Short mmCIF file of C-alpha atoms and ligand atoms in Angstrom, two decimals:
data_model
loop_
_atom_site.label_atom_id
_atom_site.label_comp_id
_atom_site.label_asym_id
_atom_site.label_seq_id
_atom_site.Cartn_x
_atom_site.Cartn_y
_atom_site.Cartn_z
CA UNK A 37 -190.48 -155.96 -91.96
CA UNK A 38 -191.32 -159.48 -93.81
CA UNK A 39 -192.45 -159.33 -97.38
CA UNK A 40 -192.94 -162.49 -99.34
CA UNK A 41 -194.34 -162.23 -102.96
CA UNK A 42 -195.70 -165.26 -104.96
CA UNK A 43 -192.69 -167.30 -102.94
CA UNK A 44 -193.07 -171.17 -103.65
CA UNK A 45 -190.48 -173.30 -102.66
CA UNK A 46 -190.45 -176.81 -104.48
CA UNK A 47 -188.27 -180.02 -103.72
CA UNK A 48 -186.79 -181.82 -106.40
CA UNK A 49 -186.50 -185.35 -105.19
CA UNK A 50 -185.42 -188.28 -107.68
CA UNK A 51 -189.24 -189.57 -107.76
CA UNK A 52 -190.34 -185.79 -110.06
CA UNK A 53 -190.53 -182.83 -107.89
CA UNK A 54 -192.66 -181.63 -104.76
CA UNK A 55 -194.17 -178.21 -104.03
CA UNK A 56 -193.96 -177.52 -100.58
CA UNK A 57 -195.05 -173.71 -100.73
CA UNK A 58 -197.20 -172.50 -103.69
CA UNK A 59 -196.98 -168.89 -104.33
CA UNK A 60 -197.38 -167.33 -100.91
CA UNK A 61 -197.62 -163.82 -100.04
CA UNK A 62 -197.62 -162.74 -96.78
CA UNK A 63 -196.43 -159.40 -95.11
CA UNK A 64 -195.69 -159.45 -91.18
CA UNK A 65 -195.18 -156.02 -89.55
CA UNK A 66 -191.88 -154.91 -87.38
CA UNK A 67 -192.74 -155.90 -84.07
CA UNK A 68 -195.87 -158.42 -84.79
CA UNK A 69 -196.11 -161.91 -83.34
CA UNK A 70 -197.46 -164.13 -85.99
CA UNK A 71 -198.48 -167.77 -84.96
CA UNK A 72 -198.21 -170.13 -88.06
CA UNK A 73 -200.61 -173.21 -88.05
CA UNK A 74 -201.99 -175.81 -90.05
CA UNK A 75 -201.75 -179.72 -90.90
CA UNK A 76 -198.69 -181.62 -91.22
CA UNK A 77 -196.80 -181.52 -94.36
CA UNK A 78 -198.32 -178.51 -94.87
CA UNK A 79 -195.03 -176.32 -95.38
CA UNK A 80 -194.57 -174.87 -92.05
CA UNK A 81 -190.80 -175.67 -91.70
CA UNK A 82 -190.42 -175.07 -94.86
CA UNK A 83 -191.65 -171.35 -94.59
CA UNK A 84 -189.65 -170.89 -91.30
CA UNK A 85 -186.56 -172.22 -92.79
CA UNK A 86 -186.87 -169.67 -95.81
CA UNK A 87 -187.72 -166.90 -93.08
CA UNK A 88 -184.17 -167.74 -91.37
CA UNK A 89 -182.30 -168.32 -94.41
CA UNK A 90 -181.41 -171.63 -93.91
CA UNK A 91 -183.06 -172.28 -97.72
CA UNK A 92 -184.14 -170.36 -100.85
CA UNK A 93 -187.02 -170.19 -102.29
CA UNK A 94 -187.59 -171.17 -105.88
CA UNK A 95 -189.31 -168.51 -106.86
CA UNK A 96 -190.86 -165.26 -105.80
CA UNK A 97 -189.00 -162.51 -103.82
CA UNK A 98 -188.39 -162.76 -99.90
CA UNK A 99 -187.68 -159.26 -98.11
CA UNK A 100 -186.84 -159.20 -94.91
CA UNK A 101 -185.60 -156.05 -92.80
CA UNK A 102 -184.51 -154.66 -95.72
CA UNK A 103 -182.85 -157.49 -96.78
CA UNK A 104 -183.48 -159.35 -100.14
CA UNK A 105 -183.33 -162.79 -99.35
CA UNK A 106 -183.34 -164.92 -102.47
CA UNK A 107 -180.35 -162.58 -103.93
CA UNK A 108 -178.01 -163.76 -101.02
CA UNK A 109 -175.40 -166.36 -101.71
CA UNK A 110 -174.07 -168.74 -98.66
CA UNK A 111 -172.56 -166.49 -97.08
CA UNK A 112 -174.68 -163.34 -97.15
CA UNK A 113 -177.17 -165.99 -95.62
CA UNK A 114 -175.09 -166.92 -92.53
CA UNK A 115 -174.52 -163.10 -92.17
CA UNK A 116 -178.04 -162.54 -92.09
CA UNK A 117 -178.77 -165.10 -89.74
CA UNK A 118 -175.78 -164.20 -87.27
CA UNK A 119 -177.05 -160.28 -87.32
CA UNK A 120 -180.93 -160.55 -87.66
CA UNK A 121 -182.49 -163.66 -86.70
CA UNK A 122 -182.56 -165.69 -83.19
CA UNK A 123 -184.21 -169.76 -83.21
CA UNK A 124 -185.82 -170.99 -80.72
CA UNK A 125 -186.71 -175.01 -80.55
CA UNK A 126 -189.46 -176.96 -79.31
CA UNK A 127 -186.17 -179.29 -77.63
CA UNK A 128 -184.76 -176.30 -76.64
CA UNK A 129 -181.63 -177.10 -78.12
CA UNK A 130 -179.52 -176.52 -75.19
CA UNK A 131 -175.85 -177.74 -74.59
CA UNK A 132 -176.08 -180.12 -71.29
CA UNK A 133 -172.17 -180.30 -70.30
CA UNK A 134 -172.45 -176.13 -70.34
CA UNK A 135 -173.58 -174.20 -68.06
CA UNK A 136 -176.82 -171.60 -68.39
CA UNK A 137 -174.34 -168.72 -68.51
CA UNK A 138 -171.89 -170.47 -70.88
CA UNK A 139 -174.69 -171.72 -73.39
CA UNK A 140 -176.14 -168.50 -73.58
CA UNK A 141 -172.04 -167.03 -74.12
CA UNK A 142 -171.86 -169.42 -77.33
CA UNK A 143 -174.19 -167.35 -79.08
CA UNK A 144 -172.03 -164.50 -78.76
CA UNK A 145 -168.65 -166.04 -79.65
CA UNK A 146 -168.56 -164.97 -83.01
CA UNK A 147 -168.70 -161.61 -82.69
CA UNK A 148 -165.41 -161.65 -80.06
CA UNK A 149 -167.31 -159.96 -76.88
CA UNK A 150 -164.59 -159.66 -74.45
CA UNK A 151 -165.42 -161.51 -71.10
CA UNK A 152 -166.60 -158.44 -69.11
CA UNK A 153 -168.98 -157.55 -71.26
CA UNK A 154 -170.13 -161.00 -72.23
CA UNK A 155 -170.52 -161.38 -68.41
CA UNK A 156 -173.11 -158.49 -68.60
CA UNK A 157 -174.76 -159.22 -71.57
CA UNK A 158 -175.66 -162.90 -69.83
CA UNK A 159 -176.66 -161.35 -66.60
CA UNK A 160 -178.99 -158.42 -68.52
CA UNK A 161 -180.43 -161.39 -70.40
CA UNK A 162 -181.18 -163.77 -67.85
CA UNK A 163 -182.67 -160.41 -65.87
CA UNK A 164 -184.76 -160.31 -68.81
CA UNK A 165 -186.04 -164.08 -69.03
CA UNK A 166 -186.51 -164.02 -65.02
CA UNK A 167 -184.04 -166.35 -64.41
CA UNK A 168 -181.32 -164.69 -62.45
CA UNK A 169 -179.71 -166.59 -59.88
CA UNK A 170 -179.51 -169.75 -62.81
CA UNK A 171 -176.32 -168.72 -64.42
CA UNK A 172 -174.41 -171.39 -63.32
CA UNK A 173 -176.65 -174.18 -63.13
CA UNK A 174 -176.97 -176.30 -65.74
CA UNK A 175 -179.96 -177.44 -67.97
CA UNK A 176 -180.89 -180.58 -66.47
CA UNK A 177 -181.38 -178.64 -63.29
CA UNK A 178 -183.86 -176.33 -64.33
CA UNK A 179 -187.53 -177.30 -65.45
CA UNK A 180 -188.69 -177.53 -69.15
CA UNK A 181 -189.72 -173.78 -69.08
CA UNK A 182 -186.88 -172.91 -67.42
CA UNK A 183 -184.56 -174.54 -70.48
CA UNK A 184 -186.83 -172.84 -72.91
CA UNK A 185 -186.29 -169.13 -71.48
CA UNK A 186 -182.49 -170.19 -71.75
CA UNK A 187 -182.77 -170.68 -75.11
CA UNK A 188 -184.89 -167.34 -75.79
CA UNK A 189 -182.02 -165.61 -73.95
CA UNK A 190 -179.60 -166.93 -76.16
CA UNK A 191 -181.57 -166.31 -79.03
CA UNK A 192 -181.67 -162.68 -77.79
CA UNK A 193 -178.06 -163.13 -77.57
CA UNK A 194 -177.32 -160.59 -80.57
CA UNK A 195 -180.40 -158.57 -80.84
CA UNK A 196 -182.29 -159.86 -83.68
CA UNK A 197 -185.13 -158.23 -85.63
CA UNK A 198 -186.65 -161.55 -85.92
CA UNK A 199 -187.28 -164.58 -83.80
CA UNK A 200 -188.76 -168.02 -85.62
CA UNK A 201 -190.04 -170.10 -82.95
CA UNK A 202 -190.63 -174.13 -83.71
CA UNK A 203 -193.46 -175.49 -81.70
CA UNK A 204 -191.70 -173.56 -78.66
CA UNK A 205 -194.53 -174.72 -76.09
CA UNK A 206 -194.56 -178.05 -78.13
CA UNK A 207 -193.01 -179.67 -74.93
CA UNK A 208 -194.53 -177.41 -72.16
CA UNK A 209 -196.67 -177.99 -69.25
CA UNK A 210 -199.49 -174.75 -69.38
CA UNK A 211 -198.32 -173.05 -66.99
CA UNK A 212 -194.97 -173.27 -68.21
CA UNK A 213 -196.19 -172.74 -72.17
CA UNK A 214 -198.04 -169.42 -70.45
CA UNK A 215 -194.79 -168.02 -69.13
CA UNK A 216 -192.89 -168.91 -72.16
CA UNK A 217 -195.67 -166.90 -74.84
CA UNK A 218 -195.79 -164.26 -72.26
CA UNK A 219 -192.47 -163.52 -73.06
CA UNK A 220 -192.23 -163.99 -76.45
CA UNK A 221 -195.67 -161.11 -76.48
CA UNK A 222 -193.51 -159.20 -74.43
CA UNK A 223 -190.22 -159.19 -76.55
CA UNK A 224 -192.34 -158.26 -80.17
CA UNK A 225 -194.72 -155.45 -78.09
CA UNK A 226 -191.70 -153.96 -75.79
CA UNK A 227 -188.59 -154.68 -77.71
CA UNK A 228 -190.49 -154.24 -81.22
CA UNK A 229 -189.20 -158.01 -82.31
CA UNK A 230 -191.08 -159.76 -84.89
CA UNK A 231 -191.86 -163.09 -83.78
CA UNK A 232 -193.16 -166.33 -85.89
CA UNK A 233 -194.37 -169.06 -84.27
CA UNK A 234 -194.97 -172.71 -85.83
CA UNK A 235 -198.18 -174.12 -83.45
CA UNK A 236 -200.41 -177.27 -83.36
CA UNK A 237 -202.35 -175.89 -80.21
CA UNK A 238 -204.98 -172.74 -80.66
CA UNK A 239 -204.16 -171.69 -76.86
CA UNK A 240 -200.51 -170.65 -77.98
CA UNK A 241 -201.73 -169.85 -81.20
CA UNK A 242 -203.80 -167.32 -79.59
CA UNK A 243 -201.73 -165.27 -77.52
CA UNK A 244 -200.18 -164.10 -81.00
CA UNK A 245 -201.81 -161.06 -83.00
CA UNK A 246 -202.65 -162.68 -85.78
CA UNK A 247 -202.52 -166.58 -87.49
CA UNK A 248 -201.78 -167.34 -90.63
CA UNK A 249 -202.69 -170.61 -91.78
CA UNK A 250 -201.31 -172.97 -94.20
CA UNK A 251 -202.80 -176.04 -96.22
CA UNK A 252 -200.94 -177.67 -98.93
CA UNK A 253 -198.07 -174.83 -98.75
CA UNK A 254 -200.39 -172.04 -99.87
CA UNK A 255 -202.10 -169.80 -97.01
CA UNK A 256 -205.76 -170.35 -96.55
CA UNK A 257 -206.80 -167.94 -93.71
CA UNK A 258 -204.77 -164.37 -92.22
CA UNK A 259 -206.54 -163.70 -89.24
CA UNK A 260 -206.89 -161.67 -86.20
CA UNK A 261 -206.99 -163.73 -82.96
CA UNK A 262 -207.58 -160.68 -80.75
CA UNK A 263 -206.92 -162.61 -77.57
CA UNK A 264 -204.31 -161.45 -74.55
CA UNK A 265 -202.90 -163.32 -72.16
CA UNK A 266 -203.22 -161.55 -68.77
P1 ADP B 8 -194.90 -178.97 -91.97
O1 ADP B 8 -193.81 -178.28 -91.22
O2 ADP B 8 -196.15 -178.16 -92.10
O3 ADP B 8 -195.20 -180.34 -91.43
P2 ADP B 8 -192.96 -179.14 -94.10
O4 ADP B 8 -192.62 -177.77 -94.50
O5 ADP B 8 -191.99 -179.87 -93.21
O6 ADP B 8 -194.42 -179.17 -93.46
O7 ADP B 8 -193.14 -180.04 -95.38
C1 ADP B 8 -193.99 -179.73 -96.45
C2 ADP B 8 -193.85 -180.81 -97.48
O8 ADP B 8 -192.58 -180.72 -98.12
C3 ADP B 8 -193.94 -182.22 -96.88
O9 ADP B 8 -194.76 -183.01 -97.71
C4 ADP B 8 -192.52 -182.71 -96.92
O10 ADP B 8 -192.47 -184.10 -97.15
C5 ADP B 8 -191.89 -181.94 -98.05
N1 ADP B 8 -190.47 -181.66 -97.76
C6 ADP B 8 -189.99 -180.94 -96.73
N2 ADP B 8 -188.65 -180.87 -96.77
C7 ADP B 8 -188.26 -181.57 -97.85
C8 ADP B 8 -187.00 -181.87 -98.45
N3 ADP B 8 -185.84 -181.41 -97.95
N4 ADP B 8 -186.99 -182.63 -99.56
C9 ADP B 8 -188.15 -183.07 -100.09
N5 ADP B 8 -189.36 -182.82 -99.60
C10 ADP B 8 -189.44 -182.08 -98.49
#
């Protein structure tokens, strides 16, 4: 599903230039949930933001789905986004003068959904996120991990192969952080969506199949967690 060979991604800043990934290769299977950890500055959000397209790298290849990342121009990118990929924040990211149902609408705008089905796209996804009944509240009414399984809904918005999760329990209570990796095991073992996570905490870290970590922007451990949350 993911297939990055010998990707490396430097800055060039005005100072000389900065290598924020260093050759990495790293495969991630359709349907795995990967938990990405290490120090900061060590090319996390960097890796995640080539994963989503929102950069290139500057060298190596980057496969994704099928898709050959680092040949895309703009355009192809935004396309790829739109069609494969869903964010989710550690903020959450949510608009607060919009309602649960409308937020989770915006993501599906640009495909023109007519309002019937938009209406039951929301409702199937908020059935999915346990959080019916909250359609027409709005964020500041509902609890952190309430506002984060708004924004996985919307992420879920237009079916992605892929979700690329920052710090998504960054901001979480445990109980709420629980619910919120529950679901994201759920959505890569039931619905077959790969996930990557960006963690600082081993407890989230571990309710992912497998961590990869990072240290100076090249990978210095793959590894099995083998842990399940009940
Ligand atoms: P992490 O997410 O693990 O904290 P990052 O991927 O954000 O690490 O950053 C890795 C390194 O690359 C850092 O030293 C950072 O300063 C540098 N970096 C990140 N983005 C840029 C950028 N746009 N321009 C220059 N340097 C950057």
């Amino acid at each position: 599903m993911i297939k990055l060979e010998n990707v490396s991604k430097v800055y060039t800043l005005e100072a000389g230039s900065f290598t924020a990934l260093e050759s990495c290769s790293i495969q991630m299977k359709k349907g795995e949930f990967v938990a990405i950890m290490g120090p900061s500055g060590s090319g996390k959000s960097t890796l995640l933001q080539l994963l989503g397209g929102l950069d290139l790298p500057t060298a190596g290849t980057l496969t994704i789905d099928g898709v050959q990342l680092n040949k895309l121009n703009e355009k192809g990118r935004t396309l790829f986004r739109r069609e494969k990929v869903g964010f989710v924040f550690q903020n959450y990211q949510l608009l607060p003068m919009m309602t649960v149902a409308e937020n989770i609408a915006l993501a599906l705008a640009a495909n023109k959904t007519s309002k019937a089905e938009t209406d039951a796209i929301v409702t199937r996804l908020l059935s999915e996120v346990n959080l019916e009944g909250k359609a027409n509240s709005f964020p500041a009414q509902l609890s952190g991990g309430q506002q984060q399984r708004v924004a996985i809904a919307r992420a879920l918005a237009m079916k992605p192969r892929l979700i690329l999760a920052d710090e998504p329990t960054g901001n979480l209570d445990r109980k709420n952080g629980e619910d919120v990796l529950k679901l994201l095991s759920r959505l890569s073992r039931e619905d077959h969506i790969t996930i990557v996570m960006v963690t600082h905490d081993r407890h989230a870290a571990a309710a992912a199949d497998r961590v990869i970590m990072l240290q100076d922007g090249e990978v210095v451990q793959s590894r099995h967690e083998g842990v399940e949350l009940k």
